[in-house]
Amino acid sequence: MRIDVLGVGFDDLTMEEAVAAGMALLGQEGCHYVVTPNPEIVEVCRENPEAMEAVNGASLVLADGIGVVKGAAMLGTPLKGRVPGIEFAGGLMEKMAERGLSLYLLGAKPGVAEQAAEKLTARYPGLRIAGTHDGYFQEDGPVVQAIADSRADALFVCLGAPKQELWMKKNGPATGARLLCGLGGSLDVFAGVVERAPKFWSDHGLEWFYRLCKEPKRIGRMMKLPLFLVHVRREKGKRK
Ligand code: UDP
């Protein structure tokens, strides 16, 4: 059963369990997709029913940020912990590499996915990169066809939220990939274009603050975090 946080149902999994669940989906017939919402995305879903449907329609809904974990605890339905999308992706690639599976990288500015591919093949020997494409295309058709032609086992979709969630729901089956993961700005990090917060900050639940200092233009988006906490408090009052 999923844990409801303001309408988004989260799977209550540790990182290890999440990676195992992802690998199990990769071994199954059909197409599945994974989403990793943070409080900002939960707020987007509250305002956008289509995004809410796409997120809740995923086979795995992982709690990306400390805010979601705090929110679930405040509501009296704690989650085991956070499962940052980028770490989930790392765990998955490690296992995929062991089995020689192939991965397609979609998203980010031109050149970034190729750079990420280079770094990832060096870091995960055995992992096959089936192809790459930037995230600034006008028509889905040719991109979907290129992915299908690559016969990739899995696909990372890094177009930002809620674009990537809507894209995966609509185009997932036609890509032929068995597992799609919506991973926001992860390709920028894999490519080394953007740095992740040092461990100290993430260990103290302050990764969001680090990112804000590095990219002050995120302030508008980040105002959704206090809004999220206000909504969680209100929901807690209603549940009493
Ligand atoms: N992006 C893209 N196509 C678009 C809009 C965004 O490929 O039409 C990429 C953007 O270049 C970045 C990622 O999507 O690499 C979104 O990053 P952001 O930091 O917003 O995502 P977060 O990790 O915060 O969800």
Tab-separated table of C-alpha atoms and ligand atoms in Angstrom:
chain	number	residue	atom	x	y	z
A	1	MET	CA	0.000	0.000	0.000
A	2	ARG	CA	1.223	3.486	-0.813
A	3	ILE	CA	1.638	6.301	1.698
A	4	ASP	CA	-0.453	9.309	0.756
A	5	VAL	CA	1.175	12.733	0.999
A	6	LEU	CA	-1.233	15.411	-0.273
A	7	GLY	CA	-2.625	13.152	-2.981
A	8	VAL	CA	0.639	11.588	-4.172
A	9	GLY	CA	1.010	7.923	-3.156
A	10	PHE	CA	4.609	7.067	-2.223
A	11	ASP	CA	6.072	3.557	-2.122
A	12	ASP	CA	7.546	2.883	1.329
A	13	LEU	CA	10.932	1.505	0.305
A	14	THR	CA	14.559	1.817	1.374
A	15	MET	CA	17.097	2.619	-1.346
A	16	GLU	CA	18.092	-1.041	-1.592
A	17	GLU	CA	14.468	-2.182	-1.872
A	18	ALA	CA	13.762	0.471	-4.492
A	19	VAL	CA	16.699	-0.664	-6.658
A	20	ALA	CA	15.606	-4.297	-6.305
A	21	ALA	CA	12.055	-3.311	-7.308
A	22	GLY	CA	13.422	-1.415	-10.324
A	23	MET	CA	15.475	-4.414	-11.411
A	24	ALA	CA	12.443	-6.686	-10.997
A	25	LEU	CA	10.430	-4.385	-13.289
A	26	LEU	CA	13.280	-4.491	-15.831
A	27	GLY	CA	12.962	-8.247	-15.857
A	28	GLN	CA	9.240	-8.172	-16.586
A	29	GLU	CA	7.321	-7.910	-19.833
A	30	GLY	CA	5.726	-4.566	-20.652
A	31	CYS	CA	6.670	-0.985	-19.940
A	32	HIS	CA	6.956	0.548	-16.481
A	33	TYR	CA	7.999	3.967	-15.284
A	34	VAL	CA	9.464	5.365	-12.086
A	35	VAL	CA	8.958	8.861	-10.662
A	36	THR	CA	10.846	10.581	-7.858
A	37	PRO	CA	8.733	13.478	-6.565
A	38	ASN	CA	10.025	16.094	-4.127
A	39	PRO	CA	7.745	18.598	-2.310
A	40	GLU	CA	7.900	20.973	-5.266
A	41	ILE	CA	6.540	18.272	-7.586
A	42	VAL	CA	3.823	17.333	-5.077
A	43	GLU	CA	2.716	20.979	-5.174
A	44	VAL	CA	2.799	20.976	-8.999
A	45	CYS	CA	0.593	17.849	-8.954
A	46	ARG	CA	-1.912	19.551	-6.636
A	47	GLU	CA	-2.310	22.291	-9.231
A	48	ASN	CA	-2.206	20.042	-12.295
A	49	PRO	CA	-4.504	16.967	-12.354
A	50	GLU	CA	-2.779	15.536	-15.436
A	51	ALA	CA	0.577	15.631	-13.644
A	52	MET	CA	-1.026	14.018	-10.582
A	53	GLU	CA	-2.401	11.210	-12.752
A	54	ALA	CA	0.967	10.658	-14.448
A	55	VAL	CA	2.824	10.559	-11.126
A	56	ASN	CA	0.364	8.222	-9.414
A	57	GLY	CA	0.267	6.027	-12.515
A	58	ALA	CA	3.948	5.141	-12.105
A	59	SER	CA	4.987	1.630	-11.061
A	60	LEU	CA	7.336	3.124	-8.476
A	61	VAL	CA	6.868	6.457	-6.700
A	62	LEU	CA	10.001	7.276	-4.699
A	63	ALA	CA	10.357	10.031	-2.088
A	64	ASP	CA	13.144	12.138	-3.518
A	65	GLY	CA	13.464	14.830	-0.876
A	66	ILE	CA	13.722	15.141	2.877
A	67	GLY	CA	10.586	17.353	2.706
A	68	VAL	CA	8.427	14.418	1.579
A	69	VAL	CA	9.819	12.224	4.379
A	70	LYS	CA	9.104	14.999	6.918
A	71	GLY	CA	5.620	15.524	5.476
A	72	ALA	CA	4.771	11.804	5.717
A	73	ALA	CA	5.995	11.734	9.352
A	74	MET	CA	3.961	14.837	10.231
A	75	LEU	CA	0.884	13.102	8.832
A	76	GLY	CA	1.484	10.134	11.147
A	77	THR	CA	2.364	7.755	8.272
A	78	PRO	CA	6.190	7.747	8.229
A	79	LEU	CA	8.205	6.523	5.273
A	80	LYS	CA	11.328	4.376	5.764
A	81	GLY	CA	13.505	7.144	4.373
A	82	ARG	CA	14.246	9.214	1.326
A	83	VAL	CA	15.268	7.669	-1.960
A	84	PRO	CA	16.929	10.431	-4.014
A	85	GLY	CA	16.349	9.782	-7.704
A	86	ILE	CA	19.987	10.258	-8.571
A	87	GLU	CA	21.120	7.641	-6.031
A	88	PHE	CA	18.397	5.253	-7.186
A	89	ALA	CA	19.726	5.718	-10.722
A	90	GLY	CA	23.267	4.936	-9.509
A	91	GLY	CA	22.118	1.733	-7.803
A	92	LEU	CA	20.187	0.692	-10.871
A	93	MET	CA	23.115	1.309	-13.251
A	94	GLU	CA	25.410	-0.735	-11.013
A	95	LYS	CA	23.060	-3.725	-11.265
A	96	MET	CA	22.408	-3.146	-14.981
A	97	ALA	CA	26.167	-3.114	-15.600
A	98	GLU	CA	26.529	-6.504	-13.874
A	99	ARG	CA	24.000	-7.903	-16.344
A	100	GLY	CA	25.271	-6.038	-19.420
A	101	LEU	CA	21.942	-4.259	-19.928
A	102	SER	CA	21.569	-1.160	-22.083
A	103	LEU	CA	20.464	2.348	-21.204
A	104	TYR	CA	19.336	5.336	-23.289
A	105	LEU	CA	19.859	8.858	-21.925
A	106	LEU	CA	17.258	11.474	-22.874
A	107	GLY	CA	17.295	15.085	-21.724
A	108	ALA	CA	19.306	18.167	-20.787
A	109	LYS	CA	20.994	20.684	-23.089
A	110	PRO	CA	22.673	19.468	-26.320
A	111	GLY	CA	25.942	17.676	-25.588
A	112	VAL	CA	25.218	16.959	-21.910
A	113	ALA	CA	23.760	13.461	-22.393
A	114	GLU	CA	26.822	12.459	-24.478
A	115	GLN	CA	29.142	13.764	-21.776
A	116	ALA	CA	27.126	11.872	-19.148
A	117	ALA	CA	27.344	8.709	-21.289
A	118	GLU	CA	31.126	8.929	-21.328
A	119	LYS	CA	31.365	9.372	-17.572
A	120	LEU	CA	28.829	6.627	-16.837
A	121	THR	CA	30.466	3.992	-19.041
A	122	ALA	CA	33.745	4.702	-17.229
A	123	ARG	CA	32.095	4.494	-13.810
A	124	TYR	CA	29.958	1.391	-14.509
A	125	PRO	CA	31.977	-0.984	-16.691
A	126	GLY	CA	29.600	-3.376	-18.420
A	127	LEU	CA	26.811	-0.817	-18.746
A	128	ARG	CA	25.907	-0.304	-22.397
A	129	ILE	CA	24.720	3.121	-23.507
A	130	ALA	CA	22.239	2.469	-26.302
A	131	GLY	CA	21.985	6.110	-27.331
A	132	THR	CA	21.531	9.714	-26.234
A	133	HIS	CA	19.342	12.678	-27.169
A	134	ASP	CA	19.060	16.187	-25.782
A	135	GLY	CA	15.832	17.330	-24.123
A	136	TYR	CA	15.036	20.290	-26.374
A	137	PHE	CA	13.111	18.705	-29.247
A	138	GLN	CA	9.807	19.819	-30.771
A	139	GLU	CA	8.277	16.516	-31.860
A	140	ASP	CA	8.125	13.309	-29.831
A	141	GLY	CA	7.810	10.980	-32.845
A	142	PRO	CA	11.403	10.933	-34.171
A	143	VAL	CA	12.847	10.767	-30.648
A	144	VAL	CA	10.592	7.866	-29.672
A	145	GLN	CA	11.580	6.094	-32.906
A	146	ALA	CA	15.303	6.600	-32.220
A	147	ILE	CA	14.883	5.079	-28.753
A	148	ALA	CA	12.873	2.145	-30.123
A	149	ASP	CA	15.553	1.559	-32.804
A	150	SER	CA	18.265	1.512	-30.128
A	151	ARG	CA	16.460	-1.402	-28.403
A	152	ALA	CA	17.442	0.034	-25.010
A	153	ASP	CA	16.395	-1.967	-21.944
A	154	ALA	CA	15.970	1.170	-19.836
A	155	LEU	CA	15.587	4.896	-20.442
A	156	PHE	CA	16.403	7.863	-18.233
A	157	VAL	CA	14.041	10.749	-19.002
A	158	CYS	CA	15.491	14.029	-17.703
A	159	LEU	CA	13.219	16.809	-18.937
A	160	GLY	CA	12.240	18.384	-15.597
A	161	ALA	CA	8.865	17.962	-13.872
A	162	PRO	CA	6.097	17.584	-14.805
A	163	LYS	CA	7.219	17.364	-18.444
A	164	GLN	CA	9.121	14.106	-17.932
A	165	GLU	CA	6.249	12.394	-16.056
A	166	LEU	CA	3.723	13.345	-18.762
A	167	TRP	CA	6.192	12.290	-21.460
A	168	MET	CA	6.787	8.858	-19.886
A	169	LYS	CA	3.062	8.173	-19.455
A	170	LYS	CA	2.322	9.125	-23.064
A	171	ASN	CA	5.342	7.694	-24.873
A	172	GLY	CA	6.648	4.934	-22.600
A	173	PRO	CA	5.204	1.883	-24.385
A	174	ALA	CA	6.214	3.123	-27.869
A	175	THR	CA	9.887	3.427	-26.824
A	176	GLY	CA	10.106	-0.353	-26.364
A	177	ALA	CA	12.096	0.167	-23.135
A	178	ARG	CA	10.932	-1.933	-20.192
A	179	LEU	CA	11.799	0.669	-17.560
A	180	LEU	CA	11.741	4.467	-17.773
A	181	CYS	CA	12.942	6.712	-14.927
A	182	GLY	CA	12.100	10.415	-14.614
A	183	LEU	CA	15.226	11.966	-13.101
A	184	GLY	CA	15.097	15.775	-13.468
A	185	GLY	CA	18.528	17.356	-13.556
A	186	SER	CA	20.476	14.100	-13.035
A	187	LEU	CA	22.172	14.102	-16.455
A	188	ASP	CA	23.718	17.496	-15.621
A	189	VAL	CA	25.193	15.929	-12.479
A	190	PHE	CA	26.370	12.742	-14.240
A	191	ALA	CA	28.005	14.878	-16.928
A	192	GLY	CA	29.720	16.992	-14.282
A	193	VAL	CA	27.978	20.165	-15.508
A	194	VAL	CA	26.261	20.656	-12.124
A	195	GLU	CA	27.640	19.544	-8.770
A	196	ARG	CA	25.576	17.706	-6.196
A	197	ALA	CA	25.585	19.108	-2.665
A	198	PRO	CA	28.485	17.791	-0.544
A	199	LYS	CA	27.530	14.945	1.798
A	200	PHE	CA	27.384	17.205	4.874
A	201	TRP	CA	24.490	19.177	3.384
A	202	SER	CA	22.468	16.185	2.232
A	203	ASP	CA	23.093	14.320	5.518
A	204	HIS	CA	21.533	17.272	7.337
A	205	GLY	CA	18.556	17.528	5.000
A	206	LEU	CA	19.896	20.788	3.561
A	207	GLU	CA	20.583	19.837	-0.050
A	208	TRP	CA	17.778	22.213	-1.122
A	209	PHE	CA	19.527	25.096	0.676
A	210	TYR	CA	22.861	24.302	-0.993
A	211	ARG	CA	21.190	24.283	-4.424
A	212	LEU	CA	19.481	27.577	-3.635
A	213	CYS	CA	22.814	29.222	-2.744
A	214	LYS	CA	24.374	27.924	-5.969
A	215	GLU	CA	21.405	28.850	-8.153
A	216	PRO	CA	19.508	31.767	-6.537
A	217	LYS	CA	17.132	31.878	-9.516
A	218	ARG	CA	15.498	28.743	-8.041
A	219	ILE	CA	13.935	30.843	-5.272
A	220	GLY	CA	10.561	31.072	-7.061
A	221	ARG	CA	10.369	27.284	-7.380
A	222	MET	CA	11.582	26.751	-3.853
A	223	MET	CA	8.821	28.868	-2.378
A	224	LYS	CA	6.733	25.774	-3.022
A	225	LEU	CA	8.518	24.088	-0.101
A	226	PRO	CA	7.022	26.276	2.673
A	227	LEU	CA	3.691	26.026	0.839
A	228	PHE	CA	4.007	22.232	0.951
A	229	LEU	CA	4.549	22.338	4.732
A	230	VAL	CA	1.522	24.619	5.187
A	231	HIS	CA	-0.589	22.162	3.199
A	232	VAL	CA	0.728	19.199	5.201
A	233	ARG	CA	-0.169	20.996	8.480
A	234	ARG	CA	-3.655	21.690	7.160
A	235	GLU	CA	-4.072	18.054	6.072
A	236	LYS	CA	-2.883	16.876	9.500
A	237	GLY	CA	-5.569	19.047	11.115
A	238	LYS	CA	-8.212	17.489	8.842
A	239	ARG	CA	-7.116	13.911	9.618
A	240	LYS	CA	-7.377	14.408	13.402
B	1	UDP	N1	15.212	20.101	-19.602
B	1	UDP	C1	15.097	19.500	-20.834
B	1	UDP	N2	14.092	19.912	-21.667
B	1	UDP	C2	13.223	20.889	-21.337
B	1	UDP	C3	13.329	21.482	-20.057
B	1	UDP	C4	14.342	21.051	-19.213
B	1	UDP	O1	15.862	18.613	-21.185
B	1	UDP	O2	12.341	21.206	-22.146
B	1	UDP	C5	16.277	19.635	-18.717
B	1	UDP	C6	17.185	20.714	-18.170
B	1	UDP	O3	18.205	21.016	-19.113
B	1	UDP	C7	17.726	20.033	-16.929
B	1	UDP	C8	16.551	19.155	-16.497
B	1	UDP	O4	15.683	19.061	-17.597
B	1	UDP	O5	18.802	19.195	-17.267
B	1	UDP	C9	15.730	19.718	-15.336
B	1	UDP	O6	16.537	20.084	-14.344
B	1	UDP	P1	15.971	20.670	-12.988
B	1	UDP	O7	17.141	21.092	-12.205
B	1	UDP	O8	14.888	21.649	-13.252
B	1	UDP	O9	15.279	19.378	-12.400
B	1	UDP	P2	15.133	18.851	-10.912
B	1	UDP	O10	16.257	17.905	-10.713
B	1	UDP	O11	15.129	20.038	-10.003
B	1	UDP	O12	13.799	18.168	-11.023
